[in-house]
PDB file of C-alpha atoms in Angstrom:
ATOM      1  CA  MET A   1     102.660 146.899 161.073  1.00 89.00           C
ATOM      2  CA  PHE A   2     105.505 146.859 162.475  1.00 89.00           C
ATOM      3  CA  VAL A   3     106.668 148.489 165.914  1.00 89.00           C
ATOM      4  CA  ALA A   4     110.350 149.029 167.110  1.00 88.00           C
ATOM      5  CA  ASN A   5     111.599 150.279 170.147  1.00 86.00           C
ATOM      6  CA  ARG A   6     114.943 150.082 172.220  1.00 83.00           C
ATOM      7  CA  ARG A   7     112.490 148.043 174.680  1.00 86.00           C
ATOM      8  CA  TYR A   8     111.360 144.955 173.179  1.00 88.00           C
ATOM      9  CA  ASP A   9     108.406 145.214 175.975  1.00 87.00           C
ATOM     10  CA  ARG A  10     107.523 148.638 174.623  1.00 87.00           C
ATOM     11  CA  ALA A  11     107.180 147.420 171.327  1.00 88.00           C
ATOM     12  CA  ILE A  12     105.262 144.826 172.202  1.00 91.00           C
ATOM     13  CA  GLY A  13     102.832 146.233 174.292  1.00 90.00           C
ATOM     14  CA  LEU A  14     102.269 148.922 171.342  1.00 87.00           C
ATOM     15  CA  ALA A  15     102.218 146.273 168.593  1.00 89.00           C
ATOM     16  CA  GLN A  16      99.230 143.990 170.139  1.00 91.00           C
ATOM     17  CA  ARG A  17      97.483 147.403 171.006  1.00 90.00           C
ATOM     18  CA  PHE A  18      97.253 148.254 167.126  1.00 87.00           C
ATOM     19  CA  GLY A  19      97.237 144.963 165.652  1.00 89.00           C
ATOM     20  CA  GLY A  20     101.154 144.680 164.339  1.00 89.00           C
ATOM     21  CA  ILE A  21     103.962 142.902 165.412  1.00 90.00           C
ATOM     22  CA  ALA A  22     106.801 143.755 167.537  1.00 91.00           C
ATOM     23  CA  ILE A  23     110.259 143.844 166.052  1.00 89.00           C
ATOM     24  CA  ARG A  24     113.521 144.408 168.279  1.00 87.00           C
ATOM     25  CA  PHE A  25     115.447 147.609 167.337  1.00 81.00           C
ATOM     26  CA  ASP A  26     118.713 145.650 165.614  1.00 82.00           C
ATOM     27  CA  ASP A  27     116.532 143.905 163.463  1.00 83.00           C
ATOM     28  CA  MET A  28     114.541 147.815 162.014  1.00 83.00           C
ATOM     29  CA  PRO A  29     117.052 148.219 159.004  1.00 79.00           C
ATOM     30  CA  ALA A  30     115.817 144.392 157.398  1.00 83.00           C
ATOM     31  CA  GLN A  31     111.904 145.730 157.544  1.00 86.00           C
ATOM     32  CA  LEU A  32     112.978 148.784 156.338  1.00 88.00           C
ATOM     33  CA  ALA A  33     113.288 147.474 153.169  1.00 87.00           C
ATOM     34  CA  GLU A  34     109.501 145.767 153.559  1.00 87.00           C
ATOM     35  CA  ALA A  35     107.751 149.237 154.850  1.00 89.00           C
ATOM     36  CA  ASP A  36     106.190 151.558 152.476  1.00 92.00           C
ATOM     37  CA  ILE A  37     105.972 154.368 155.413  1.00 93.00           C
ATOM     38  CA  VAL A  38     107.773 154.854 158.288  1.00 92.00           C
ATOM     39  CA  VAL A  39     106.878 156.687 161.090  1.00 92.00           C
ATOM     40  CA  THR A  40     109.866 157.560 163.840  1.00 90.00           C
ATOM     41  CA  CYS A  41     109.093 159.420 167.175  1.00 89.00           C
ATOM     42  CA  THR A  42     111.753 158.971 169.723  1.00 87.00           C
ATOM     43  CA  SER A  43     113.764 160.486 172.269  1.00 86.00           C
ATOM     44  CA  SER A  44     116.691 159.617 171.256  1.00 85.00           C
ATOM     45  CA  PRO A  45     119.521 162.630 171.163  1.00 86.00           C
ATOM     46  CA  HIS A  46     120.767 161.626 168.328  1.00 85.00           C
ATOM     47  CA  GLN A  47     120.060 160.928 164.714  1.00 86.00           C
ATOM     48  CA  ILE A  48     118.559 157.011 164.389  1.00 86.00           C
ATOM     49  CA  LEU A  49     118.416 156.905 160.249  1.00 88.00           C
ATOM     50  CA  GLY A  50     121.547 158.478 158.708  1.00 88.00           C
ATOM     51  CA  ARG A  51     121.642 158.630 154.872  1.00 90.00           C
ATOM     52  CA  ASP A  52     124.342 156.101 154.330  1.00 90.00           C
ATOM     53  CA  GLU A  53     122.320 153.834 156.139  1.00 88.00           C
ATOM     54  CA  LEU A  54     118.408 154.343 154.023  1.00 90.00           C
ATOM     55  CA  ALA A  55     120.914 154.585 150.707  1.00 91.00           C
ATOM     56  CA  LEU A  56     120.937 151.000 150.959  1.00 90.00           C
ATOM     57  CA  VAL A  57     117.183 150.277 151.894  1.00 90.00           C
ATOM     58  CA  LEU A  58     116.182 151.649 148.613  1.00 90.00           C
ATOM     59  CA  GLU A  59     118.794 150.043 147.137  1.00 90.00           C
ATOM     60  CA  GLN A  60     116.991 146.988 148.312  1.00 89.00           C
ATOM     61  CA  ARG A  61     113.403 147.750 147.650  1.00 87.00           C
ATOM     62  CA  GLU A  62     114.691 147.813 143.899  1.00 85.00           C
ATOM     63  CA  GLY A  63     112.307 150.929 142.504  1.00 87.00           C
ATOM     64  CA  ARG A  64     109.537 150.976 145.578  1.00 91.00           C
ATOM     65  CA  PRO A  65     109.314 154.376 146.995  1.00 94.00           C
ATOM     66  CA  LEU A  66     109.455 154.971 150.881  1.00 93.00           C
ATOM     67  CA  LEU A  67     107.817 157.257 152.794  1.00 94.00           C
ATOM     68  CA  ALA A  68     109.344 158.550 156.053  1.00 93.00           C
ATOM     69  CA  ILE A  69     107.780 161.092 158.567  1.00 92.00           C
ATOM     70  CA  ASP A  70     110.077 162.117 161.241  1.00 92.00           C
ATOM     71  CA  ILE A  71     107.863 163.772 164.296  1.00 90.00           C
ATOM     72  CA  ALA A  72     111.013 163.638 166.610  1.00 90.00           C
ATOM     73  CA  VAL A  73     112.790 166.438 167.976  1.00 87.00           C
ATOM     74  CA  PRO A  74     115.445 166.617 168.086  1.00 88.00           C
ATOM     75  CA  ARG A  75     114.890 164.708 164.240  1.00 89.00           C
ATOM     76  CA  ASP A  76     115.459 161.030 164.112  1.00 89.00           C
ATOM     77  CA  ILE A  77     116.040 160.791 160.396  1.00 91.00           C
ATOM     78  CA  GLU A  78     119.409 162.512 158.945  1.00 90.00           C
ATOM     79  CA  PRO A  79     117.358 165.604 156.418  1.00 90.00           C
ATOM     80  CA  SER A  80     120.220 165.446 154.471  1.00 90.00           C
ATOM     81  CA  VAL A  81     118.075 162.200 152.782  1.00 91.00           C
ATOM     82  CA  ARG A  82     115.454 164.576 151.451  1.00 90.00           C
ATOM     83  CA  ASP A  83     117.550 164.128 147.759  1.00 89.00           C
ATOM     84  CA  LEU A  84     118.086 160.193 147.621  1.00 92.00           C
ATOM     85  CA  PRO A  85     115.560 158.656 144.808  1.00 92.00           C
ATOM     86  CA  GLY A  86     112.752 156.836 146.057  1.00 92.00           C
ATOM     87  CA  LEU A  87     112.698 158.387 149.516  1.00 93.00           C
ATOM     88  CA  THR A  88     109.938 161.321 150.444  1.00 92.00           C
ATOM     89  CA  LEU A  89     110.334 162.942 153.952  1.00 92.00           C
ATOM     90  CA  TYR A  90     108.453 164.817 156.295  1.00 91.00           C
ATOM     91  CA  ASP A  91     109.427 165.791 159.362  1.00 90.00           C
ATOM     92  CA  MET A  92     108.079 168.592 162.139  1.00 88.00           C
ATOM     93  CA  ASP A  93     108.854 171.512 159.873  1.00 86.00           C
ATOM     94  CA  ASP A  94     106.916 170.169 157.094  1.00 86.00           C
ATOM     95  CA  LEU A  95     103.917 169.221 159.153  1.00 84.00           C
ATOM     96  CA  GLN A  96     103.988 173.338 160.909  1.00 85.00           C
ATOM     97  CA  HIS A  97     104.640 174.782 157.509  1.00 85.00           C
ATOM     98  CA  GLU A  98     101.069 172.298 156.412  1.00 83.00           C
ATOM     99  CA  VAL A  99      99.728 173.318 159.356  1.00 85.00           C
ATOM    100  CA  ALA A 100      99.968 176.992 159.022  1.00 85.00           C
ATOM    101  CA  ARG A 101      98.957 176.616 155.645  1.00 85.00           C
ATOM    102  CA  ASN A 102      95.576 174.961 156.430  1.00 88.00           C
ATOM    103  CA  ILE A 103      94.880 177.639 158.959  1.00 89.00           C
ATOM    104  CA  SER A 104      95.391 180.430 155.888  1.00 85.00           C
ATOM    105  CA  VAL A 105      93.132 179.063 153.743  1.00 88.00           C
ATOM    106  CA  ARG A 106      90.413 178.360 157.083  1.00 90.00           C
ATOM    107  CA  GLU A 107      90.625 181.983 157.414  1.00 90.00           C
ATOM    108  CA  ALA A 108      90.463 183.403 153.902  1.00 88.00           C
ATOM    109  CA  GLU A 109      87.326 180.597 153.562  1.00 91.00           C
ATOM    110  CA  ALA A 110      86.023 181.991 157.082  1.00 92.00           C
ATOM    111  CA  THR A 111      86.261 185.940 155.591  1.00 91.00           C
ATOM    112  CA  ARG A 112      84.161 184.610 152.398  1.00 91.00           C
ATOM    113  CA  GLY A 113      82.019 182.731 154.561  1.00 92.00           C
ATOM    114  CA  ARG A 114      81.264 186.322 156.685  1.00 92.00           C
ATOM    115  CA  SER A 115      80.692 187.797 153.453  1.00 92.00           C
ATOM    116  CA  ILE A 116      78.485 185.649 152.267  1.00 93.00           C
ATOM    117  CA  ILE A 117      76.191 185.661 155.448  1.00 93.00           C
ATOM    118  CA  ASP A 118      76.383 189.531 155.748  1.00 89.00           C
ATOM    119  CA  ASP A 119      75.097 190.065 151.909  1.00 87.00           C
ATOM    120  CA  GLU A 120      72.282 187.629 152.038  1.00 88.00           C
ATOM    121  CA  ALA A 121      71.291 188.644 155.915  1.00 84.00           C
ATOM    122  CA  ALA A 122      70.676 192.641 154.249  1.00 78.00           C
ATOM    123  CA  ARG A 123      69.073 190.663 151.234  1.00 80.00           C
ATOM    124  CA  PHE A 124      66.921 188.827 152.989  1.00 79.00           C
ATOM    125  CA  ALA A 125      66.709 192.267 155.557  1.00 71.00           C
ATOM    126  CA  ARG A 126      65.181 194.333 152.720  1.00 71.00           C
ATOM    127  CA  TRP A 127      62.732 191.155 151.974  1.00 73.00           C
ATOM    128  CA  LEU A 128      61.355 191.014 154.854  1.00 68.00           C
ATOM    129  CA  GLY A 129      61.160 195.011 155.117  1.00 63.00           C
ATOM    130  CA  SER A 130      59.392 194.989 151.537  1.00 68.00           C
ATOM    131  CA  LEU A 131      56.482 192.697 152.673  1.00 70.00           C
ATOM    132  CA  ASP A 132      55.427 194.607 156.038  1.00 70.00           C
ATOM    133  CA  VAL A 133      55.993 198.211 154.341  1.00 79.00           C
ATOM    134  CA  VAL A 134      53.031 198.706 153.363  1.00 80.00           C
ATOM    135  CA  PRO A 135      50.934 196.904 156.098  1.00 83.00           C
ATOM    136  CA  THR A 136      52.510 199.240 158.043  1.00 83.00           C
ATOM    137  CA  ILE A 137      51.825 202.320 156.766  1.00 84.00           C
ATOM    138  CA  ALA A 138      48.104 201.609 156.959  1.00 85.00           C
ATOM    139  CA  ALA A 139      48.490 200.968 160.192  1.00 87.00           C
ATOM    140  CA  LEU A 140      50.109 203.875 160.871  1.00 87.00           C
ATOM    141  CA  ARG A 141      47.438 205.832 159.336  1.00 88.00           C
ATOM    142  CA  GLU A 142      45.262 203.914 160.723  1.00 89.00           C
ATOM    143  CA  ARG A 143      46.217 204.771 164.213  1.00 88.00           C
ATOM    144  CA  GLY A 144      46.288 208.669 163.605  1.00 89.00           C
ATOM    145  CA  GLU A 145      42.602 208.431 161.959  1.00 90.00           C
ATOM    146  CA  GLN A 146      41.740 206.616 165.893  1.00 89.00           C
ATOM    147  CA  ILE A 147      43.881 209.583 167.824  1.00 89.00           C
ATOM    148  CA  VAL A 148      41.807 212.188 165.700  1.00 89.00           C
ATOM    149  CA  GLN A 149      38.254 210.557 166.871  1.00 89.00           C
ATOM    150  CA  GLN A 150      39.559 209.842 170.170  1.00 89.00           C
ATOM    151  CA  VAL A 151      40.326 213.452 170.245  1.00 88.00           C
ATOM    152  CA  LEU A 152      36.785 214.605 168.740  1.00 87.00           C
ATOM    153  CA  ARG A 153      35.037 212.284 171.334  1.00 87.00           C
ATOM    154  CA  GLU A 154      37.042 213.497 174.544  1.00 86.00           C
ATOM    155  CA  ASN A 155      36.230 217.359 173.363  1.00 85.00           C
ATOM    156  CA  GLU A 156      32.638 216.665 172.413  1.00 82.00           C
ATOM    157  CA  SER A 157      30.889 218.485 175.285  1.00 81.00           C
ATOM    158  CA  ARG A 158      33.093 221.519 174.507  1.00 80.00           C
ATOM    159  CA  TRP A 159      31.978 221.805 171.375  1.00 76.00           C
ATOM    160  CA  VAL A 160      28.405 222.083 172.067  1.00 75.00           C
ATOM    161  CA  ALA A 161      27.886 225.446 170.260  1.00 80.00           C
ATOM    162  CA  LEU A 162      29.448 224.695 167.475  1.00 81.00           C
ATOM    163  CA  SER A 163      27.996 225.151 163.397  1.00 85.00           C
ATOM    164  CA  ASP A 164      28.061 221.490 161.626  1.00 83.00           C
ATOM    165  CA  GLU A 165      30.565 223.924 159.407  1.00 87.00           C
ATOM    166  CA  ASP A 166      32.620 224.686 162.751  1.00 86.00           C
ATOM    167  CA  ARG A 167      32.622 220.962 163.953  1.00 84.00           C
ATOM    168  CA  GLU A 168      33.681 220.092 159.946  1.00 86.00           C
ATOM    169  CA  ARG A 169      36.487 222.504 160.323  1.00 88.00           C
ATOM    170  CA  VAL A 170      37.465 221.299 163.381  1.00 87.00           C
ATOM    171  CA  GLU A 171      38.455 217.396 162.104  1.00 88.00           C
ATOM    172  CA  LEU A 172      39.650 218.766 159.107  1.00 90.00           C
ATOM    173  CA  LEU A 173      42.033 220.358 161.062  1.00 90.00           C
ATOM    174  CA  ALA A 174      42.718 217.655 163.434  1.00 89.00           C
ATOM    175  CA  ARG A 175      43.224 215.152 160.575  1.00 89.00           C
ATOM    176  CA  ALA A 176      45.579 217.829 158.659  1.00 92.00           C
ATOM    177  CA  VAL A 177      47.670 218.008 161.592  1.00 91.00           C
ATOM    178  CA  VAL A 178      47.969 214.096 161.775  1.00 90.00           C
ATOM    179  CA  SER A 179      48.730 213.890 158.281  1.00 90.00           C
ATOM    180  CA  ARG A 180      51.407 216.564 158.714  1.00 90.00           C
ATOM    181  CA  LEU A 181      52.877 214.267 161.760  1.00 89.00           C
ATOM    182  CA  LEU A 182      53.109 210.904 159.807  1.00 88.00           C
ATOM    183  CA  HIS A 183      54.056 212.723 155.737  1.00 88.00           C
ATOM    184  CA  GLU A 184      57.902 211.954 156.515  1.00 86.00           C
ATOM    185  CA  PRO A 185      58.053 208.845 158.237  1.00 83.00           C
ATOM    186  CA  THR A 186      55.509 207.452 155.882  1.00 84.00           C
ATOM    187  CA  LEU A 187      57.722 208.454 153.258  1.00 82.00           C
ATOM    188  CA  ARG A 188      60.912 207.077 155.019  1.00 78.00           C
ATOM    189  CA  LEU A 189      59.378 203.715 155.154  1.00 78.00           C
ATOM    190  CA  LYS A 190      58.628 204.024 151.681  1.00 76.00           C
ATOM    191  CA  ASP A 191      62.164 203.694 151.064  1.00 73.00           C
ATOM    192  CA  ALA A 192      63.363 202.034 153.989  1.00 64.00           C
ATOM    193  CA  HIS A 193      63.033 198.763 151.957  1.00 57.00           C
ATOM    194  CA  ALA A 194      64.271 199.458 148.674  1.00 55.00           C
ATOM    195  CA  ASP A 195      67.556 201.144 149.893  1.00 54.00           C
ATOM    196  CA  SER A 196      68.515 199.846 153.460  1.00 58.00           C
ATOM    197  CA  SER A 197      69.330 196.757 154.962  1.00 57.00           C
ATOM    198  CA  ASP A 198      67.551 197.912 158.010  1.00 66.00           C
ATOM    199  CA  ALA A 199      64.553 197.929 156.478  1.00 69.00           C
ATOM    200  CA  TYR A 200      62.933 195.365 158.719  1.00 71.00           C
ATOM    201  CA  VAL A 201      64.157 196.951 161.919  1.00 75.00           C
ATOM    202  CA  ARG A 202      63.297 200.356 160.815  1.00 77.00           C
ATOM    203  CA  LEU A 203      60.070 198.659 160.702  1.00 78.00           C
ATOM    204  CA  GLN A 204      60.008 197.058 163.867  1.00 80.00           C
ATOM    205  CA  ALA A 205      60.880 199.826 165.672  1.00 82.00           C
ATOM    206  CA  VAL A 206      58.127 202.055 164.424  1.00 83.00           C
ATOM    207  CA  ARG A 207      55.433 199.440 165.051  1.00 84.00           C
ATOM    208  CA  GLU A 208      56.993 199.136 168.830  1.00 85.00           C
ATOM    209  CA  LEU A 209      56.716 203.161 169.386  1.00 84.00           C
ATOM    210  CA  PHE A 210      53.201 203.934 167.685  1.00 84.00           C
ATOM    211  CA  GLY A 211      51.959 200.178 169.419  1.00 85.00           C
ATOM    212  CA  LEU A 212      50.700 199.144 166.052  1.00 84.00           C
ATOM    213  CA  GLU A 213      49.725 195.380 165.699  1.00 76.00           C
ATOM    214  CA  LEU A 214      48.965 194.079 161.755  1.00 69.00           C
ATOM    215  CA  ALA A 215      46.512 191.476 160.911  1.00 58.00           C
ATOM    216  CA  GLY A 216      48.131 187.678 160.266  1.00 49.00           C
ATOM    217  CA  SER A 217      51.547 187.299 159.837  1.00 42.00           C
ATOM    218  CA  SER A 218      52.128 188.048 155.638  1.00 43.00           C
ATOM    219  CA  TRP A 219      55.309 188.811 156.287  1.00 40.00           C
ATOM    220  CA  LEU A 220      56.781 184.949 156.398  1.00 41.00           C
ATOM    221  CA  GLU A 221      53.606 183.032 155.383  1.00 40.00           C
ATOM    222  CA  GLY A 222      51.879 182.780 151.491  1.00 42.00           C
ATOM    223  CA  GLU A 223      48.961 182.560 150.634  1.00 38.00           C
ATOM    224  CA  ALA A 224      48.608 178.628 151.064  1.00 34.00           C
ATOM    225  CA  GLY A 225      49.867 179.693 154.628  1.00 38.00           C
ATOM    226  CA  GLU A 226      53.435 178.101 153.785  1.00 38.00           C
ATOM    227  CA  ALA A 227      56.604 179.732 153.793  1.00 38.00           C
ATOM    228  CA  GLU A 228      57.793 181.477 150.268  1.00 44.00           C
ATOM    229  CA  ALA A 229      61.482 181.767 149.429  1.00 46.00           C
ATOM    230  CA  ALA A 230      62.909 185.183 150.348  1.00 47.00           C
ATOM    231  CA  PRO A 231      63.332 186.530 146.147  1.00 47.00           C
ATOM    232  CA  GLY A 232      66.949 187.035 145.172  1.00 48.00           C
ATOM    233  CA  VAL A 233      68.081 185.412 148.028  1.00 47.00           C
ATOM    234  CA  THR A 234      70.891 182.864 146.850  1.00 51.00           C
ATOM    235  CA  SER A 235      71.117 179.247 148.892  1.00 53.00           C
ATOM    236  CA  LEU A 236      74.095 177.728 149.924  1.00 47.00           C
ATOM    237  CA  ASP A 237      74.367 175.011 147.081  1.00 55.00           C
ATOM    238  CA  ALA A 238      74.632 178.035 145.062  1.00 54.00           C
ATOM    239  CA  HIS A 239      77.967 179.500 147.184  1.00 50.00           C
ATOM    240  CA  ARG A 240      79.704 175.970 147.353  1.00 52.00           C
ATOM    241  CA  ARG A 241      79.645 175.719 143.567  1.00 53.00           C
ATOM    242  CA  ARG A 242      80.935 179.555 142.647  1.00 54.00           C
ATOM    243  CA  PRO A 243      84.694 178.738 142.339  1.00 51.00           C
ATOM    244  CA  ALA A 244      87.079 180.726 144.725  1.00 45.00           C
TER     245      ALA A 244
END
């Protein structure tokens, strides 16, 4: 690596820092014939590499290509050198264009990524809800039966004069009221896991409102006690293999 600077002491310091060789600014044209990549970044108010100068350099290179990267503002290299055979020039405009293109690609990938996450989260929620819908309904019915039994016990003293047939009618009436009350929530829970991505949220709300506790943790563990994979959920590797 060669480092050139109008102040030779600065060139020496930078060259030592990166393991390069310092050259005097006036010797730069000769070194350009040997270099493969040239990076310019000076504070010069005028261009330091013109078309005629670089044309002579390219003649000395005998067909070897030269890459020039001009990151100075204003430019260090005359823009008209772009059409010289064997020379490729990139300046700040090119870099800005590349940055903008990369940002656009990233934004498109981010949008695609968010879509994948939304789809998979919805699938997972449906799967999670489907595992607990039957136990939740059973627990809801059981809670209803507990309430019926509790109310009957609390009012036992009031029904001393009732016959066995009347007691049976009262119990049937109480259970009918509870059954009617739970009928609509039961239907909605059965439909939720198949048609809605918020099935698990609904189940959690029902458990919270009715104070239900399910035995075990079947929604995350299989018969062997190990976590089961959610059916229908696509792995990240599969998404990576999909064409954009």
